[in-house]
mmCIF file of C-alpha atoms and ligand atoms in Angstrom:
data_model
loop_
_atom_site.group_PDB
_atom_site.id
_atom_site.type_symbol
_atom_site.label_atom_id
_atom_site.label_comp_id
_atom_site.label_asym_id
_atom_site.label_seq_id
_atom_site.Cartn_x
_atom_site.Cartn_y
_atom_site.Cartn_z
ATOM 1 C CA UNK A 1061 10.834 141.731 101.976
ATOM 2 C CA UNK A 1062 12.186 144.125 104.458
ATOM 3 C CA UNK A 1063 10.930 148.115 106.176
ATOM 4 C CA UNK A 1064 13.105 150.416 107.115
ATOM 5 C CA UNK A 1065 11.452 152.775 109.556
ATOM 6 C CA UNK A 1066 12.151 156.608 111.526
ATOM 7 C CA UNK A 1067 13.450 155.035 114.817
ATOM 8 C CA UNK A 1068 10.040 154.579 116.731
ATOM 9 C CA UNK A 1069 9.299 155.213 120.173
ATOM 10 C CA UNK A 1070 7.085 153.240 122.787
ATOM 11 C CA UNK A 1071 4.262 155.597 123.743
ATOM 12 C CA UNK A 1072 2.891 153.592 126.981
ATOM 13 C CA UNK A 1073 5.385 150.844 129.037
ATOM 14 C CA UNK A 1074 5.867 149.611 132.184
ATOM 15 C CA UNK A 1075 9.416 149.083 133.186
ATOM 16 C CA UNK A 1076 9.214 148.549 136.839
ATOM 17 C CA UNK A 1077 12.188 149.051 139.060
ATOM 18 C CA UNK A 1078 15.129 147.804 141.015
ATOM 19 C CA UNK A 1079 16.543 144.253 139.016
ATOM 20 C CA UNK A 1080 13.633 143.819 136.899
ATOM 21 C CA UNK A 1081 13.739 147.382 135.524
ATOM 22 C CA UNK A 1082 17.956 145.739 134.872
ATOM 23 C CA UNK A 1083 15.861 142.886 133.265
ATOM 24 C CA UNK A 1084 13.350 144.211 130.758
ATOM 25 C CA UNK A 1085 15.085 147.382 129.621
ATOM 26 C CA UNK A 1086 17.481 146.190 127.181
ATOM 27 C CA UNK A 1087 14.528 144.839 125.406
ATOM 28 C CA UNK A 1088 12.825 148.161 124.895
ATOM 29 C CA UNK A 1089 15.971 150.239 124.792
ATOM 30 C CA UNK A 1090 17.092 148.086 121.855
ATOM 31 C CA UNK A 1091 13.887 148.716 119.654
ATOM 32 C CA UNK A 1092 12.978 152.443 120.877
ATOM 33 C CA UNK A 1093 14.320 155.737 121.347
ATOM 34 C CA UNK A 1094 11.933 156.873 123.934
ATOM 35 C CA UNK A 1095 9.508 155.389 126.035
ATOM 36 C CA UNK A 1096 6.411 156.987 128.147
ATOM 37 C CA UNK A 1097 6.812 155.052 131.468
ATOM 38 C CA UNK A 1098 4.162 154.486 133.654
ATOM 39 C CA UNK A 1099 3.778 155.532 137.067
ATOM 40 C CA UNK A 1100 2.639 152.399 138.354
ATOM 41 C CA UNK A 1101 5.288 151.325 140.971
ATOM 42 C CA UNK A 1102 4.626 150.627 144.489
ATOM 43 C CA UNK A 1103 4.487 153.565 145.949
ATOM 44 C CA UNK A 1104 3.354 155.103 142.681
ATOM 45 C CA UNK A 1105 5.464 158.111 141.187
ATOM 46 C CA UNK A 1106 3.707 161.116 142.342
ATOM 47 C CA UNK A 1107 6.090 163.494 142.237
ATOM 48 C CA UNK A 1108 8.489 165.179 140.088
ATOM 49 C CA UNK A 1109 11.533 164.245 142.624
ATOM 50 C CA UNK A 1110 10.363 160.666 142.901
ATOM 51 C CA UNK A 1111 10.048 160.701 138.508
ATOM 52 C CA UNK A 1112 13.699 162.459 138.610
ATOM 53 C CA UNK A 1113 14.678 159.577 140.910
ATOM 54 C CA UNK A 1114 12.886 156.947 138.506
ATOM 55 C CA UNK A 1115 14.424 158.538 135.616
ATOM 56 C CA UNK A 1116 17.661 158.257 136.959
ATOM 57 C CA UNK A 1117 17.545 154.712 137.738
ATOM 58 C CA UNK A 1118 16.472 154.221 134.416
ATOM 59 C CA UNK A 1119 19.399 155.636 132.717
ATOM 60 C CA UNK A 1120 21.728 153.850 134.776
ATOM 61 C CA UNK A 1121 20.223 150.564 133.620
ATOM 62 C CA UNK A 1122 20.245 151.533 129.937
ATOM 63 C CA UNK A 1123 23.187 149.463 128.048
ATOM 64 C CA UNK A 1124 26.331 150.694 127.592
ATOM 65 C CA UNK A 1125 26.138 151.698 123.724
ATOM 66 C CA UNK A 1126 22.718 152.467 123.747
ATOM 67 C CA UNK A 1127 20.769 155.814 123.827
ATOM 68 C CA UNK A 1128 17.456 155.528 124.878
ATOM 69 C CA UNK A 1129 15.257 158.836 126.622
ATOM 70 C CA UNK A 1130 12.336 157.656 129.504
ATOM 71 C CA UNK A 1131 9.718 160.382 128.990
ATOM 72 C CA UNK A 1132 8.014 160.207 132.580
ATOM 73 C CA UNK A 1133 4.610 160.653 133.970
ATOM 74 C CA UNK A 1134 3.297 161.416 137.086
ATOM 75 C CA UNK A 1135 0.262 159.356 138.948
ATOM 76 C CA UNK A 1136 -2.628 161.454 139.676
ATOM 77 C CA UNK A 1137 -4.024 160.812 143.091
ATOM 78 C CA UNK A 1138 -6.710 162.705 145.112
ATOM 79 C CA UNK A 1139 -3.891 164.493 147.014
ATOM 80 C CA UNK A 1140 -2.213 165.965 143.253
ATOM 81 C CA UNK A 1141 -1.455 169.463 143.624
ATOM 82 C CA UNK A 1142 -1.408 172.087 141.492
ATOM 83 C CA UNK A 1143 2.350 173.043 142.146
ATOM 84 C CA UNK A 1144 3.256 169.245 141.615
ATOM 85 C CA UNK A 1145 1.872 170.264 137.868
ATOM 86 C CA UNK A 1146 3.586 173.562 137.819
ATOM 87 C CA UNK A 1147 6.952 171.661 139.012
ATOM 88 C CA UNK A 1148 6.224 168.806 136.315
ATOM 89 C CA UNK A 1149 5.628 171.310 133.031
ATOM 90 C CA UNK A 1150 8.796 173.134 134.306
ATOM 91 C CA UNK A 1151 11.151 169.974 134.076
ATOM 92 C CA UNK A 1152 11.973 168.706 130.769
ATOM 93 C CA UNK A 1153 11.565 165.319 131.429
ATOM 94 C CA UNK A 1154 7.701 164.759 133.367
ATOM 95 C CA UNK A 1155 5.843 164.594 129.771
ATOM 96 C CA UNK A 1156 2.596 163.517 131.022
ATOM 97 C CA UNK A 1157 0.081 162.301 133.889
ATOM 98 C CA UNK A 1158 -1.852 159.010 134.103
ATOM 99 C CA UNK A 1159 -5.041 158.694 135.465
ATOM 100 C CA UNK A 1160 -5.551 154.937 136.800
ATOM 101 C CA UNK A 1161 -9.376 154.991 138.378
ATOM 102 C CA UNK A 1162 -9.030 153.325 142.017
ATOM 103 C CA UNK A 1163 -8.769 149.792 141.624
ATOM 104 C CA UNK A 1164 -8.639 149.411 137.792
ATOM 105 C CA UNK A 1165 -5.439 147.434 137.298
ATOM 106 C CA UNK A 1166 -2.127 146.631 139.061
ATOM 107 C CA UNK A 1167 -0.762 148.943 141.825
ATOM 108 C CA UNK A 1168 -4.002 150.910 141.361
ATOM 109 C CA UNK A 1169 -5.506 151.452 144.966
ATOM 110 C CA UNK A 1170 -3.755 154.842 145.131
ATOM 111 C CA UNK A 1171 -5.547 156.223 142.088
ATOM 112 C CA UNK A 1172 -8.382 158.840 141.787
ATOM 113 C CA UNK A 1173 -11.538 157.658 143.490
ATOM 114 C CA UNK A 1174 -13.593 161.322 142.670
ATOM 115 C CA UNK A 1175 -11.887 163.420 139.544
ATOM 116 C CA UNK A 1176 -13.958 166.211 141.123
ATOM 117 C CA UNK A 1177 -11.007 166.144 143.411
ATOM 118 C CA UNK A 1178 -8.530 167.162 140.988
ATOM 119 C CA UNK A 1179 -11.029 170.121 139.435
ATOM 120 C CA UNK A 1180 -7.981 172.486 139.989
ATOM 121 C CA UNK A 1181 -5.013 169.942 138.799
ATOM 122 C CA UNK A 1182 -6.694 169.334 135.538
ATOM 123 C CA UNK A 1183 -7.522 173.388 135.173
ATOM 124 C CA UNK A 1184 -3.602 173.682 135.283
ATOM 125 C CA UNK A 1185 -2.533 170.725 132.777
ATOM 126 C CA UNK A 1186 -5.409 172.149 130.265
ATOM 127 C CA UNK A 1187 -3.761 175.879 130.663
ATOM 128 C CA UNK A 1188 -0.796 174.415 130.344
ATOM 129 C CA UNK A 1189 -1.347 171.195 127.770
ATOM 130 C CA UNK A 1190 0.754 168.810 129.752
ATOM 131 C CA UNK A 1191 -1.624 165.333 128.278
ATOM 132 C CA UNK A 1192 -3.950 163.794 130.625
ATOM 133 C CA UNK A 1193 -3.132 159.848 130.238
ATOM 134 C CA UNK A 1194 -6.083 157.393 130.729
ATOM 135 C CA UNK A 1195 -6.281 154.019 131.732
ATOM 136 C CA UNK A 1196 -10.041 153.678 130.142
ATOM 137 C CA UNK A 1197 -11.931 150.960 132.414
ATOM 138 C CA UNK A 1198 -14.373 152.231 135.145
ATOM 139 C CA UNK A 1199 -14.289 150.241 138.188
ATOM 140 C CA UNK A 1200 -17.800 149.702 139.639
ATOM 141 C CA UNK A 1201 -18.194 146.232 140.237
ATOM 142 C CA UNK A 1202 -21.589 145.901 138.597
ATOM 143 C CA UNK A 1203 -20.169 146.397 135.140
ATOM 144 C CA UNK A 1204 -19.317 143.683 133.387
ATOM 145 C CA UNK A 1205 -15.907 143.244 132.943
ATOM 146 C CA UNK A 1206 -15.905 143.345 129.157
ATOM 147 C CA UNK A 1207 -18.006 146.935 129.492
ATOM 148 C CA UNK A 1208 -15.884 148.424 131.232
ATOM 149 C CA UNK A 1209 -14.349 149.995 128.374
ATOM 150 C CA UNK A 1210 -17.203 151.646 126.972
ATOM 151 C CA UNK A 1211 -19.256 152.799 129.925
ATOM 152 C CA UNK A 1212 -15.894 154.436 131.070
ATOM 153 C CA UNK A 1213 -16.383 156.804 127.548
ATOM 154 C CA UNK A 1214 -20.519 157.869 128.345
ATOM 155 C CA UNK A 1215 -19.786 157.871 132.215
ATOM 156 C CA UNK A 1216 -16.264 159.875 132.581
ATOM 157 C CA UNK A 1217 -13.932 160.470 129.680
ATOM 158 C CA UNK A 1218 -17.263 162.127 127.291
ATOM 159 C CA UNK A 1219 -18.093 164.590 130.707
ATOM 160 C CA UNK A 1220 -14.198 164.779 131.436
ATOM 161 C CA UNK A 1221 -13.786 166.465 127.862
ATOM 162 C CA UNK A 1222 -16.833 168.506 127.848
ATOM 163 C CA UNK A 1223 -15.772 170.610 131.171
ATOM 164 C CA UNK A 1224 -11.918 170.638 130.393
ATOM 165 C CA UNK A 1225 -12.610 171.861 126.724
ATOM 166 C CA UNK A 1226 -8.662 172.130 126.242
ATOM 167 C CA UNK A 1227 -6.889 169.495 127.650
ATOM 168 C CA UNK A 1228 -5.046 166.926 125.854
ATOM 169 C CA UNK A 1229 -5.941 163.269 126.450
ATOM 170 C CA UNK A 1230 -4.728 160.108 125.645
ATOM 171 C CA UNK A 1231 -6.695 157.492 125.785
ATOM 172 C CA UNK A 1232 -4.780 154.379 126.789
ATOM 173 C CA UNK A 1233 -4.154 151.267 125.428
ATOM 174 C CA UNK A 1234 -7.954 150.682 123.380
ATOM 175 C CA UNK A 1235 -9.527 147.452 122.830
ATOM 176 C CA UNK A 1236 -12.904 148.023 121.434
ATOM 177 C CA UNK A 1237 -14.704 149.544 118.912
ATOM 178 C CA UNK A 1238 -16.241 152.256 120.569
ATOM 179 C CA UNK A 1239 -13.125 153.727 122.142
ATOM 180 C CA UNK A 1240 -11.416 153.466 118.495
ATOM 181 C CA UNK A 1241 -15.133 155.835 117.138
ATOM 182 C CA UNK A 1242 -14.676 157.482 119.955
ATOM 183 C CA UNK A 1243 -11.157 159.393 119.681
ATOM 184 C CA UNK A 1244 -11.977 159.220 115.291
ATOM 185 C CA UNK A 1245 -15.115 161.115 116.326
ATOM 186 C CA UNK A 1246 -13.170 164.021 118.711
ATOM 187 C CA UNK A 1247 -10.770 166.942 117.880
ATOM 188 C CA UNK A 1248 -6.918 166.789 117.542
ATOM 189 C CA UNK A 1249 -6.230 167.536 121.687
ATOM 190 C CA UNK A 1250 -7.752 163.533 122.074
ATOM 191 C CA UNK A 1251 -5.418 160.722 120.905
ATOM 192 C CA UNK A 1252 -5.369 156.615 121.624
ATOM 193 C CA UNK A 1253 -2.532 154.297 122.092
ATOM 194 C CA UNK A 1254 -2.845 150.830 120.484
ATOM 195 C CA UNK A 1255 -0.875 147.436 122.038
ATOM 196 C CA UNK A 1256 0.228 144.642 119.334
ATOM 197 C CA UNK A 1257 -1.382 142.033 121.624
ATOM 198 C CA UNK A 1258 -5.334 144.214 120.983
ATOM 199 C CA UNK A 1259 -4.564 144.082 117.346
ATOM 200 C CA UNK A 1260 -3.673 140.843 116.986
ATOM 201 C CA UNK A 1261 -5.796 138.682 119.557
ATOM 202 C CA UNK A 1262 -9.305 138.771 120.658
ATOM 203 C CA UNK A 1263 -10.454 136.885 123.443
ATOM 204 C CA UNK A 1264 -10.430 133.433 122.530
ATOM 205 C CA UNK A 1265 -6.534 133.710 122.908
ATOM 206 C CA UNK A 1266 -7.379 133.370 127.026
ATOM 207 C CA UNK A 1267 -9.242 130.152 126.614
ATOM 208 C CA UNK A 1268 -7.714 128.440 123.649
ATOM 209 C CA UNK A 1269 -7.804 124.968 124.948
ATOM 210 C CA UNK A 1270 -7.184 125.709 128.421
ATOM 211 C CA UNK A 1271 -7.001 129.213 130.549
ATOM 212 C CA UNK A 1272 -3.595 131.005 129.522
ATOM 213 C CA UNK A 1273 -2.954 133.916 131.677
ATOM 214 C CA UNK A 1274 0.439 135.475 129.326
ATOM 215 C CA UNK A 1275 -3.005 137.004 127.289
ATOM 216 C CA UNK A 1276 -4.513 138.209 130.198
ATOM 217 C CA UNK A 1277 -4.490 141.998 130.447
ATOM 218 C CA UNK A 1278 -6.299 144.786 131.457
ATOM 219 C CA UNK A 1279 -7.992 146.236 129.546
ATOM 220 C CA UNK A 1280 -8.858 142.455 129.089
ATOM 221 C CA UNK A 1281 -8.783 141.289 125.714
ATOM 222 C CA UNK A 1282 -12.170 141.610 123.840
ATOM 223 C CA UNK A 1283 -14.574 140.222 120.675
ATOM 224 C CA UNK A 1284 -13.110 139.735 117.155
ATOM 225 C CA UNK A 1285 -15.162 142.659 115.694
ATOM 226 C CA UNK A 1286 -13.352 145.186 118.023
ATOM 227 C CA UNK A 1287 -9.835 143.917 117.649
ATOM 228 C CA UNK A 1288 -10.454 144.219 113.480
ATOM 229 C CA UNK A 1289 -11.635 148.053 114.693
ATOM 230 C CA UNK A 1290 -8.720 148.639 116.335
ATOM 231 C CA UNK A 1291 -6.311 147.103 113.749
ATOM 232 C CA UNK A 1292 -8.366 149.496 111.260
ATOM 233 C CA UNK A 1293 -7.882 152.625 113.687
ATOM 234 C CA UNK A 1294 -4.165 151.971 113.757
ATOM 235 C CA UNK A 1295 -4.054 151.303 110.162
ATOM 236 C CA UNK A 1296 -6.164 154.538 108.855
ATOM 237 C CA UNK A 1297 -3.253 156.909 108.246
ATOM 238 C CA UNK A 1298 -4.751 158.714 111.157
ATOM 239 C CA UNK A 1299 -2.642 160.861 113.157
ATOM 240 C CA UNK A 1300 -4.273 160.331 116.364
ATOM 241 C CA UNK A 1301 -3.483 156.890 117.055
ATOM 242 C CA UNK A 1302 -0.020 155.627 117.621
ATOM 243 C CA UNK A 1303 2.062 152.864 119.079
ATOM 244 C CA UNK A 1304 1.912 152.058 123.042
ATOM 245 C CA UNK A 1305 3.107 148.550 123.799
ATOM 246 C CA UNK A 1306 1.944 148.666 126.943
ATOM 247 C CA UNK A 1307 4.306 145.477 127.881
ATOM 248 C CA UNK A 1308 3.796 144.863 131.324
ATOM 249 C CA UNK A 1309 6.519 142.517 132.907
ATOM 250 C CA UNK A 1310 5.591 140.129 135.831
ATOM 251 C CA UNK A 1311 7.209 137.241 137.434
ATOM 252 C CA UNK A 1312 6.222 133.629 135.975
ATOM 253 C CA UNK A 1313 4.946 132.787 139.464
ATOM 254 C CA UNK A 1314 2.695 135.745 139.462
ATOM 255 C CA UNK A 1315 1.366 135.311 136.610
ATOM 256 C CA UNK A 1316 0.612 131.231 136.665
ATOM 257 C CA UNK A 1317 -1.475 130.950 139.808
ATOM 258 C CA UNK A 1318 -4.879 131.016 140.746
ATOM 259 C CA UNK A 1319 -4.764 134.764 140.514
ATOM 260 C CA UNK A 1320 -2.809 135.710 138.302
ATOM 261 C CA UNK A 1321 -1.483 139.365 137.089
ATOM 262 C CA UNK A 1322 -2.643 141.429 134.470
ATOM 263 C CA UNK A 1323 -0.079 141.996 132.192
ATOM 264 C CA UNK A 1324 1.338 140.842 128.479
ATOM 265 C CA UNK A 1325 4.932 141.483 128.027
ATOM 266 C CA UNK A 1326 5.653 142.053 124.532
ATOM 267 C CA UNK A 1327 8.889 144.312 124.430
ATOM 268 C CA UNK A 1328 11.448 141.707 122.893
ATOM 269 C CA UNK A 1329 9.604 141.367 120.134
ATOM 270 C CA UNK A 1330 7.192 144.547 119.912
ATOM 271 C CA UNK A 1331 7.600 146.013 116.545
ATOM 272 C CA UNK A 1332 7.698 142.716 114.934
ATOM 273 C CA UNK A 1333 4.353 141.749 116.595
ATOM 274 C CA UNK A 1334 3.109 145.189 115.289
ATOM 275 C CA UNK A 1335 4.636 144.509 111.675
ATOM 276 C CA UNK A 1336 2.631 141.386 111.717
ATOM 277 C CA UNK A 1337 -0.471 143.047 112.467
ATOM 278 C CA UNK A 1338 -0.095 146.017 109.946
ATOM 279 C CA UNK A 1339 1.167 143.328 106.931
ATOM 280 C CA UNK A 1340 -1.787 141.087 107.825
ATOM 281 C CA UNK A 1341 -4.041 144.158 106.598
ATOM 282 C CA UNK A 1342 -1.551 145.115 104.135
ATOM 283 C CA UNK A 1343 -0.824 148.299 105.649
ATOM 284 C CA UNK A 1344 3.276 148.026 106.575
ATOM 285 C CA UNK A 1345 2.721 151.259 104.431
ATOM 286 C CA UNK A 1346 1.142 152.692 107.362
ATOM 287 C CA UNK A 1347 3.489 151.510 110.184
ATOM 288 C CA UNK A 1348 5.696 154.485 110.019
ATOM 289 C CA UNK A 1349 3.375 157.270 110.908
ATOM 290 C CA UNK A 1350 1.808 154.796 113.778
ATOM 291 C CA UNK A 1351 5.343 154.493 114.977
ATOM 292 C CA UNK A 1352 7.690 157.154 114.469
ATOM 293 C CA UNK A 1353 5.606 159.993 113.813
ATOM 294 C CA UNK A 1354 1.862 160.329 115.492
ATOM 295 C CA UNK A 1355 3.201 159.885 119.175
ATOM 296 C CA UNK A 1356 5.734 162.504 118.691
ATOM 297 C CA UNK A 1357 3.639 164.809 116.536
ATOM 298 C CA UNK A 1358 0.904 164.535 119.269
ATOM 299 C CA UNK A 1359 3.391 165.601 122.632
ATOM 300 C CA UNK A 1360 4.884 168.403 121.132
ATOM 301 C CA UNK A 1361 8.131 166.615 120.546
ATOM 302 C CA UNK A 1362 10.713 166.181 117.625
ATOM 303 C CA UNK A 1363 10.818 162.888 115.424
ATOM 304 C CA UNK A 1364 13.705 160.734 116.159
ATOM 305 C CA UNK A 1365 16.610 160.688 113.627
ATOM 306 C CA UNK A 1366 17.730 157.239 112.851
ATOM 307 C CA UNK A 1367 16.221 153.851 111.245
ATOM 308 C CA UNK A 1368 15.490 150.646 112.368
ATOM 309 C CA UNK A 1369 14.937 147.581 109.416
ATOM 310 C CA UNK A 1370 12.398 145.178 109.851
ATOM 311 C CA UNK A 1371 12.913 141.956 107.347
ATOM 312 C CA UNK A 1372 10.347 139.316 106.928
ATOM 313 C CA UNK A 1373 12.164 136.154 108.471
ATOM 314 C CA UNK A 1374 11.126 133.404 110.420
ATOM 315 C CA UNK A 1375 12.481 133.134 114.093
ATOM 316 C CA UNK A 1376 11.563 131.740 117.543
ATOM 317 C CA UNK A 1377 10.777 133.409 120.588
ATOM 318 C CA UNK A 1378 12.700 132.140 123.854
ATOM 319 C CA UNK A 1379 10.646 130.138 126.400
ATOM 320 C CA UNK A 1380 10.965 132.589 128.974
ATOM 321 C CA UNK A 1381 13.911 135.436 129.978
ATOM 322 C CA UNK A 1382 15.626 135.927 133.565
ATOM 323 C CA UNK A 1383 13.634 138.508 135.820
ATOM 324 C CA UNK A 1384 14.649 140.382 138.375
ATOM 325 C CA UNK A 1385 16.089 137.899 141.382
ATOM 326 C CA UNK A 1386 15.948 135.213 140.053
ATOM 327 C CA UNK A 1387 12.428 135.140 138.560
ATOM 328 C CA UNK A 1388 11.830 134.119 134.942
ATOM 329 C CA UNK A 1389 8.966 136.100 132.360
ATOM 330 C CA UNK A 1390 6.904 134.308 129.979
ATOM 331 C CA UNK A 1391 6.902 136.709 127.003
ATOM 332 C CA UNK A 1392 4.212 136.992 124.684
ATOM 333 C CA UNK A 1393 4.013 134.201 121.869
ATOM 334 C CA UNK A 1394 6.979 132.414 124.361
ATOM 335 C CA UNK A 1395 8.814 129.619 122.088
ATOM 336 C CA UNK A 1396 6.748 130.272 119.114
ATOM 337 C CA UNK A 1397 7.597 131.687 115.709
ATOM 338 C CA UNK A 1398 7.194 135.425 114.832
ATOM 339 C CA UNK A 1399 7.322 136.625 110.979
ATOM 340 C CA UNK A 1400 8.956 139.792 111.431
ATOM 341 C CA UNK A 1401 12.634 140.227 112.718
ATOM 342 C CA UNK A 1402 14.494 143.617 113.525
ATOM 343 C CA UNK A 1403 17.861 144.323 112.478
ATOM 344 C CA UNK A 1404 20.730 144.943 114.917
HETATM 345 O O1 DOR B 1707 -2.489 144.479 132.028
HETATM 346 C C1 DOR B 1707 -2.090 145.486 132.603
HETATM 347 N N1 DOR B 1707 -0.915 145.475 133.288
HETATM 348 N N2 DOR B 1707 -2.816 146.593 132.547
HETATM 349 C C2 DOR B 1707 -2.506 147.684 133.252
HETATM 350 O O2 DOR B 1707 -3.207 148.646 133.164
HETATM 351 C C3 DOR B 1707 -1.348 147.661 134.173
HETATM 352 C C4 DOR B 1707 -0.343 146.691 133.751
HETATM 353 C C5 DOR B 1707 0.694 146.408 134.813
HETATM 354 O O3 DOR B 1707 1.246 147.347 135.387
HETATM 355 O O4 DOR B 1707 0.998 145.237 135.052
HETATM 356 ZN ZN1 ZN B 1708 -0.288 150.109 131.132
#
């Protein structure tokens, strides 16, 4: 049995910077033709010269051979302003900006604490439909950290749609049930990425016979009845979900200690995790649109020419690749067999 797909693209990744960027790139590059890449770094990207920077860094570490297009985004902070959007919708290469809630995930602290704050940045991206990225998860403390998901929907992203009637969202990387109604339930302008780690693990993966941080995450990994929602979202034939890996790289050491990282890194291997998701619902039917087209169709930008083959073959994951200075990373499903194997 083998796919042949449109040459997908990677709609939410985390490729760092300096010798790890060197590290993990290769991996995506050799699987995608574009990738949205998030702001994240310490200091965050918050401007369009520091994403022009970024960008360029990334090119240089893209393989000789290999053609491969970051799409950047900006970080929204408190201090946004509204000619940092008017400079970012006039460059052809800032394609989005991410809203991380203070203090929801890695290199976070810098993110919006009041969105009332950025009243007159979000005005601007609506008139001018440059997407609104989401990292889903409110951050109040009280909240249960499996909630965090869903009150994030009632308490900002429902209001956050309501006022800014035109703005295009996405809402990031999804893990439960009521995110997946959610974006089914609004208009076209509100999409969802979908990792291959949420469709194919709930979280029992974390504690299977021992804590295992390489499925930690954040969102966090949730109950078997959302992940089936989610690999039924993604599986629908509906054009507003589509693929974001959301493979997020960190050091071995950071990531097996008593406070570990949030992050799964699943860019070696990310459309054959996703393949084994869609076959296990017999959908591979369905992987196409998820991959190729939806993302695309959603920014405003052209499919990719070009195929990638997926065959149904048996092969191991390494233990763990070189990272940065000499720092290893434990990829997802490290030494263990995957189904799915991509050509080339
Ligand atoms: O698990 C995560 N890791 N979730 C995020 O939102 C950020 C990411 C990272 O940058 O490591
Ligand atoms: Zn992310």
């Amino acid at each position: 049995m083998q796919i042949t797909l449109t040459r997908p693209d990677d709609w939410h990744l985390h490729l760092r910077d300096g010798e790890a960027l060197a590290s993990v790139l290769p991996h995506t590059a050799r699987q995608f033709a574009r990738a949205i890449v998030m702001p994240n770094l310490r200091p965050p990207v918050t401007t369009v010269v520091a994403a022009a920077a970024y960008r360029a860094r990334i090119l240089a570490a893209v393989p000789a051979g290999t053609i491969f297009e970051p799409l950047m985004t900006l970080y929204l902070t408190d201090g946004t302003t509204v000619d940092e959007i008017r400079r970012a919708v006039d460059s052809d290469f800032v394609r989005a900006v991410k809203l991380y809630p203070a203090g929801a995930t890695t290199n976070s602290d810098a993110g919006v604490s009041d969105l009332e704050r950025c009243a007159a940045v979000l005005e601007e991206m609506e008139r001018s439909s440059l997407p609104l990225l989401v990292h889903g998860e409110v951050t109040d403390p009280a909240i249960d950290v499996f909630d965090r998901e869903k009150v994030f929907i009632e308490r900002i992203l429902r209001p956050l749609l309501a006022r800014y009637s035109g703005l295009k969202v996405v809402f990031e990387h999804i893990t439960t049930s009521d995110a997946a109604d959610f974006v089914a339930a609004c208009g076209p302008r509100v999409a969802a990425t979908i990792t291959a780690h949420h469709l194919l693990y709930n979280r029992n993966a974390i504690f299977a016979g021992g804590i295992r941080p390489h499925y930690y995450c954040l969102p966090v990994l949730k109950r078997e009845v959302h992940r089936q929602a989610l690999l039924r979202a993604a599986t629908s034939g509906s054009p507003k979900f589509f693929l974001g890996t959301d493979s997020a790289p960190h050091a071995q050491t950071t990531k097996e200690v008593s406070c570990g990282c949030a992050g799964c890194y699943t860019a070696h291997a990310a459309l054959e995790l996703y393949a084994e998701a869609f076959a296990s619902a017999n959908a591979l039917h369905r992987l196409e649109a998820f991959a190729s087209f939806n993302g695309p169709d959603f920014y405003g930008l052209p499919r990719n020419a070009g195929q990638v083959t997926l065959v149904e073959e048996e092969w191991r994951t390494p233990q763990s690749f070189a990272y940065g200075d000499g720092e290893s990373l434990v990829p997802l499903r490290a030494g263990e067999l995957l189904r799915w194997r991509l050509l080339g």
